[in-house]
Amino acid sequence: MKRTIRMLGLAGLILFGAVLPLQAQSMSITKGPFRDGNLGLSLGDMAGFKFEKGTFYFDLEKGYLVQYRPPHGGRLCVSVYPVGKESVAEGGDSPRLLEEVRDIREALQQRVSEGALSEVRTVNDKVITIGSDAAAVRFRSATSSIRAGGENLIFQHYLTVYRDRIVSIRLAQTEPSTADSEIAFQRFLLEFSQKLTALKTVRNVHHTRK
């Protein structure tokens, strides 16, 4: 996989609870919250999801990944990384996110070819809005059903663009997911969206005062 998220680990890694391989210019923290000084984003326990580890490069411009333990099992990872050299539109409608979804699917299919996964099936791929009014964030949502080691897994992937960075939220849980686990995930997405929109509000006020 070609872009920074590949460097941060294949999406398939979260299905098996693998630890992000550390590189010479990276380090991990195991006590939250994880703070992104560039965006002003603080990631600690949220909506019942427990902070487990944040792994980042000393140059935050290269991206980072934060791992969570969901309240109803599975794994959740949030990663933030640059979109590349060119600026792209913010939100979940960006064509750049279509490339990300395609690349993740290709990576998962490669895992099938290698025998690590038995089957990968696309359930949906759409743009949705989390939150309402000023607290709303548009995400591209892609869900896959994955069979691995005799177990069925559901892999949900939500992406948006903010300040020329891709924000990726990935959840893998045993299928079928329960109503409680889905409600918990939606609460996480809502709280995360509120964090992003709060950053946008502060940013807009700052620009207005200039």
Tab-separated table of C-alpha atoms in Angstrom:
chain	number	residue	atom	x	y	z
A	1	MET	CA	0.000	0.000	0.000
A	2	LYS	CA	1.378	3.312	-1.097
A	3	ARG	CA	0.417	6.090	1.275
A	4	THR	CA	1.073	6.917	4.899
A	5	ILE	CA	-1.657	4.696	6.292
A	6	ARG	CA	0.242	1.755	4.812
A	7	MET	CA	3.187	2.824	6.900
A	8	LEU	CA	0.912	2.938	9.928
A	9	GLY	CA	-0.258	-0.625	9.303
A	10	LEU	CA	-2.679	-2.508	7.060
A	11	ALA	CA	-6.314	-2.288	7.981
A	12	GLY	CA	-6.225	-6.049	8.507
A	13	LEU	CA	-3.918	-5.603	11.487
A	14	ILE	CA	-6.752	-4.393	13.697
A	15	LEU	CA	-8.660	-7.616	13.002
A	16	PHE	CA	-6.025	-9.585	14.880
A	17	GLY	CA	-5.070	-7.069	17.553
A	18	ALA	CA	-1.567	-6.702	16.125
A	19	VAL	CA	0.683	-4.025	17.523
A	20	LEU	CA	1.817	-1.291	15.165
A	21	PRO	CA	5.492	-1.943	14.301
A	22	LEU	CA	7.614	0.820	15.781
A	23	GLN	CA	10.041	2.625	13.536
A	24	ALA	CA	13.239	4.468	14.388
A	25	GLN	CA	11.448	7.821	14.467
A	26	SER	CA	8.337	6.781	16.370
A	27	MET	CA	7.254	6.050	19.919
A	28	SER	CA	4.174	4.870	21.803
A	29	ILE	CA	2.315	6.039	24.883
A	30	THR	CA	0.046	3.786	26.938
A	31	LYS	CA	-1.595	6.409	29.125
A	32	GLY	CA	-4.098	8.782	27.551
A	33	PRO	CA	-5.103	11.188	26.425
A	34	PHE	CA	-3.048	11.399	23.264
A	35	ARG	CA	-2.668	15.031	22.166
A	36	ASP	CA	-2.165	16.193	18.601
A	37	GLY	CA	-0.490	19.572	18.948
A	38	ASN	CA	-0.983	20.414	15.268
A	39	LEU	CA	-4.764	20.013	15.143
A	40	GLY	CA	-5.447	20.545	18.834
A	41	LEU	CA	-7.163	17.132	18.962
A	42	SER	CA	-7.124	15.239	22.273
A	43	LEU	CA	-7.890	11.513	22.174
A	44	GLY	CA	-8.523	9.704	25.445
A	45	ASP	CA	-11.358	7.476	26.699
A	46	MET	CA	-14.523	8.241	24.734
A	47	ALA	CA	-18.094	6.967	24.983
A	48	GLY	CA	-17.066	3.834	26.874
A	49	PHE	CA	-14.146	3.057	24.531
A	50	LYS	CA	-10.946	2.723	26.589
A	51	PHE	CA	-7.700	4.266	25.371
A	52	GLU	CA	-5.044	1.560	24.950
A	53	LYS	CA	-2.103	3.011	23.047
A	54	GLY	CA	-1.087	5.925	20.871
A	55	THR	CA	1.737	5.436	18.367
A	56	PHE	CA	3.176	8.424	16.556
A	57	TYR	CA	6.153	9.750	14.661
A	58	PHE	CA	8.200	12.481	16.291
A	59	ASP	CA	7.084	14.606	13.340
A	60	LEU	CA	3.300	14.518	13.773
A	61	GLU	CA	2.939	15.651	10.161
A	62	LYS	CA	3.663	12.011	9.259
A	63	GLY	CA	0.668	10.765	11.164
A	64	TYR	CA	-0.267	8.686	14.177
A	65	LEU	CA	-2.575	5.893	15.288
A	66	VAL	CA	-4.561	5.515	18.518
A	67	GLN	CA	-5.920	2.125	19.597
A	68	TYR	CA	-9.073	1.653	21.680
A	69	ARG	CA	-10.763	-1.236	23.475
A	70	PRO	CA	-14.521	-1.153	22.672
A	71	PRO	CA	-16.981	-1.836	25.522
A	72	HIS	CA	-18.471	-4.857	23.718
A	73	GLY	CA	-15.350	-6.499	22.305
A	74	GLY	CA	-13.309	-6.115	19.136
A	75	ARG	CA	-10.791	-3.407	18.312
A	76	LEU	CA	-11.038	0.217	17.261
A	77	CYS	CA	-8.278	2.365	15.788
A	78	VAL	CA	-8.217	6.071	14.952
A	79	SER	CA	-5.487	7.226	12.582
A	80	VAL	CA	-4.716	10.693	11.260
A	81	TYR	CA	-2.330	11.245	8.362
A	82	PRO	CA	-1.653	13.748	5.540
A	83	VAL	CA	-3.663	13.582	2.329
A	84	GLY	CA	-0.522	14.212	0.280
A	85	LYS	CA	1.028	17.173	-1.486
A	86	GLU	CA	-2.210	18.660	-2.813
A	87	SER	CA	-5.025	20.175	-0.757
A	88	VAL	CA	-8.403	18.441	-0.941
A	89	ALA	CA	-11.911	19.417	0.086
A	90	GLU	CA	-12.862	18.728	3.692
A	91	GLY	CA	-15.547	16.244	4.698
A	92	GLY	CA	-16.590	12.790	3.576
A	93	ASP	CA	-17.413	13.648	-0.039
A	94	SER	CA	-13.798	14.001	-1.166
A	95	PRO	CA	-12.827	11.743	-4.112
A	96	ARG	CA	-9.560	11.180	-2.251
A	97	LEU	CA	-11.467	9.038	0.239
A	98	LEU	CA	-12.706	6.785	-2.562
A	99	GLU	CA	-9.054	5.992	-3.223
A	100	GLU	CA	-8.543	5.137	0.439
A	101	VAL	CA	-11.534	2.779	0.498
A	102	ARG	CA	-10.357	1.118	-2.710
A	103	ASP	CA	-6.834	0.660	-1.368
A	104	ILE	CA	-8.084	-0.864	1.884
A	105	ARG	CA	-10.226	-3.315	-0.075
A	106	GLU	CA	-7.268	-4.244	-2.230
A	107	ALA	CA	-5.181	-4.809	0.899
A	108	LEU	CA	-7.841	-7.069	2.395
A	109	GLN	CA	-8.177	-9.008	-0.858
A	110	GLN	CA	-4.407	-9.419	-0.851
A	111	ARG	CA	-4.764	-10.949	2.599
A	112	VAL	CA	-7.259	-13.400	1.083
A	113	SER	CA	-4.758	-14.297	-1.643
A	114	GLU	CA	-2.089	-14.868	1.017
A	115	GLY	CA	-4.418	-17.114	3.008
A	116	ALA	CA	-4.599	-14.866	6.079
A	117	LEU	CA	-8.306	-14.204	5.406
A	118	SER	CA	-10.834	-16.624	3.926
A	119	GLU	CA	-13.294	-14.171	2.382
A	120	VAL	CA	-13.999	-10.433	2.162
A	121	ARG	CA	-17.418	-9.133	1.084
A	122	THR	CA	-18.478	-5.478	0.723
A	123	VAL	CA	-21.644	-4.706	2.690
A	124	ASN	CA	-21.984	-0.985	1.920
A	125	ASP	CA	-20.110	2.116	0.819
A	126	LYS	CA	-21.805	5.479	1.296
A	127	VAL	CA	-21.443	9.032	2.570
A	128	ILE	CA	-23.286	9.759	5.811
A	129	THR	CA	-23.611	12.601	8.313
A	130	ILE	CA	-22.832	12.083	11.987
A	131	GLY	CA	-24.305	14.700	14.313
A	132	SER	CA	-26.569	17.612	13.427
A	133	ASP	CA	-26.436	21.302	12.630
A	134	ALA	CA	-23.094	22.904	13.534
A	135	ALA	CA	-21.836	19.635	15.082
A	136	ALA	CA	-22.348	17.584	11.916
A	137	VAL	CA	-19.443	15.812	10.169
A	138	ARG	CA	-19.667	14.093	6.799
A	139	PHE	CA	-17.961	10.694	6.662
A	140	ARG	CA	-17.421	8.125	3.937
A	141	SER	CA	-18.601	4.870	5.482
A	142	ALA	CA	-17.452	1.503	4.118
A	143	THR	CA	-18.423	-1.800	5.754
A	144	SER	CA	-17.060	-5.239	4.922
A	145	SER	CA	-17.889	-8.733	6.141
A	146	ILE	CA	-14.721	-10.753	6.681
A	147	ARG	CA	-14.194	-14.435	7.353
A	148	ALA	CA	-10.928	-15.386	9.033
A	149	GLY	CA	-9.893	-18.494	10.969
A	150	GLY	CA	-13.447	-19.832	11.030
A	151	GLU	CA	-14.755	-16.590	12.536
A	152	ASN	CA	-16.956	-13.985	10.881
A	153	LEU	CA	-15.974	-10.370	11.467
A	154	ILE	CA	-17.623	-7.085	10.573
A	155	PHE	CA	-15.199	-4.302	9.625
A	156	GLN	CA	-16.546	-0.732	9.678
A	157	HIS	CA	-14.443	2.096	8.280
A	158	TYR	CA	-15.323	5.801	8.578
A	159	LEU	CA	-13.195	8.475	6.890
A	160	THR	CA	-13.288	12.242	6.633
A	161	VAL	CA	-10.863	15.021	5.672
A	162	TYR	CA	-9.940	17.851	8.015
A	163	ARG	CA	-7.232	20.454	7.344
A	164	ASP	CA	-5.553	18.369	4.639
A	165	ARG	CA	-5.456	15.292	6.855
A	166	ILE	CA	-7.396	12.094	6.518
A	167	VAL	CA	-9.099	11.015	9.720
A	168	SER	CA	-9.772	7.285	9.700
A	169	ILE	CA	-11.850	5.363	12.272
A	170	ARG	CA	-11.797	1.566	11.948
A	171	LEU	CA	-13.781	-0.917	14.023
A	172	ALA	CA	-13.552	-4.718	13.784
A	173	GLN	CA	-15.918	-6.931	15.784
A	174	THR	CA	-17.303	-10.445	15.683
A	175	GLU	CA	-20.300	-10.736	13.363
A	176	PRO	CA	-23.150	-10.325	13.873
A	177	SER	CA	-22.632	-7.193	15.928
A	178	THR	CA	-25.137	-6.646	18.723
A	179	ALA	CA	-27.486	-3.703	19.045
A	180	ASP	CA	-25.537	-2.572	22.125
A	181	SER	CA	-22.198	-2.626	20.277
A	182	GLU	CA	-23.637	-0.649	17.370
A	183	ILE	CA	-25.181	1.947	19.686
A	184	ALA	CA	-21.835	2.270	21.502
A	185	PHE	CA	-19.997	2.792	18.210
A	186	GLN	CA	-22.454	5.463	17.084
A	187	ARG	CA	-21.920	7.250	20.398
A	188	PHE	CA	-18.159	7.133	19.817
A	189	LEU	CA	-18.578	8.563	16.313
A	190	LEU	CA	-20.828	11.314	17.644
A	191	GLU	CA	-18.408	12.309	20.415
A	192	PHE	CA	-15.503	12.244	17.970
A	193	SER	CA	-17.479	14.392	15.514
A	194	GLN	CA	-18.195	16.894	18.277
A	195	LYS	CA	-14.453	17.124	18.952
A	196	LEU	CA	-13.761	17.860	15.286
A	197	THR	CA	-16.487	20.470	14.956
A	198	ALA	CA	-15.288	22.154	18.170
A	199	LEU	CA	-11.856	22.483	16.557
A	200	LYS	CA	-13.430	24.008	13.464
A	201	THR	CA	-15.345	26.524	15.601
A	202	VAL	CA	-12.189	27.610	17.425
A	203	ARG	CA	-10.336	27.830	14.137
A	204	ASN	CA	-13.051	29.970	12.515
A	205	VAL	CA	-13.182	32.335	15.497
A	206	HIS	CA	-9.404	32.706	15.363
A	207	HIS	CA	-9.475	33.524	11.652
A	208	THR	CA	-12.310	36.005	12.135
A	209	ARG	CA	-10.357	37.892	14.797
A	210	LYS	CA	-7.349	38.200	12.508
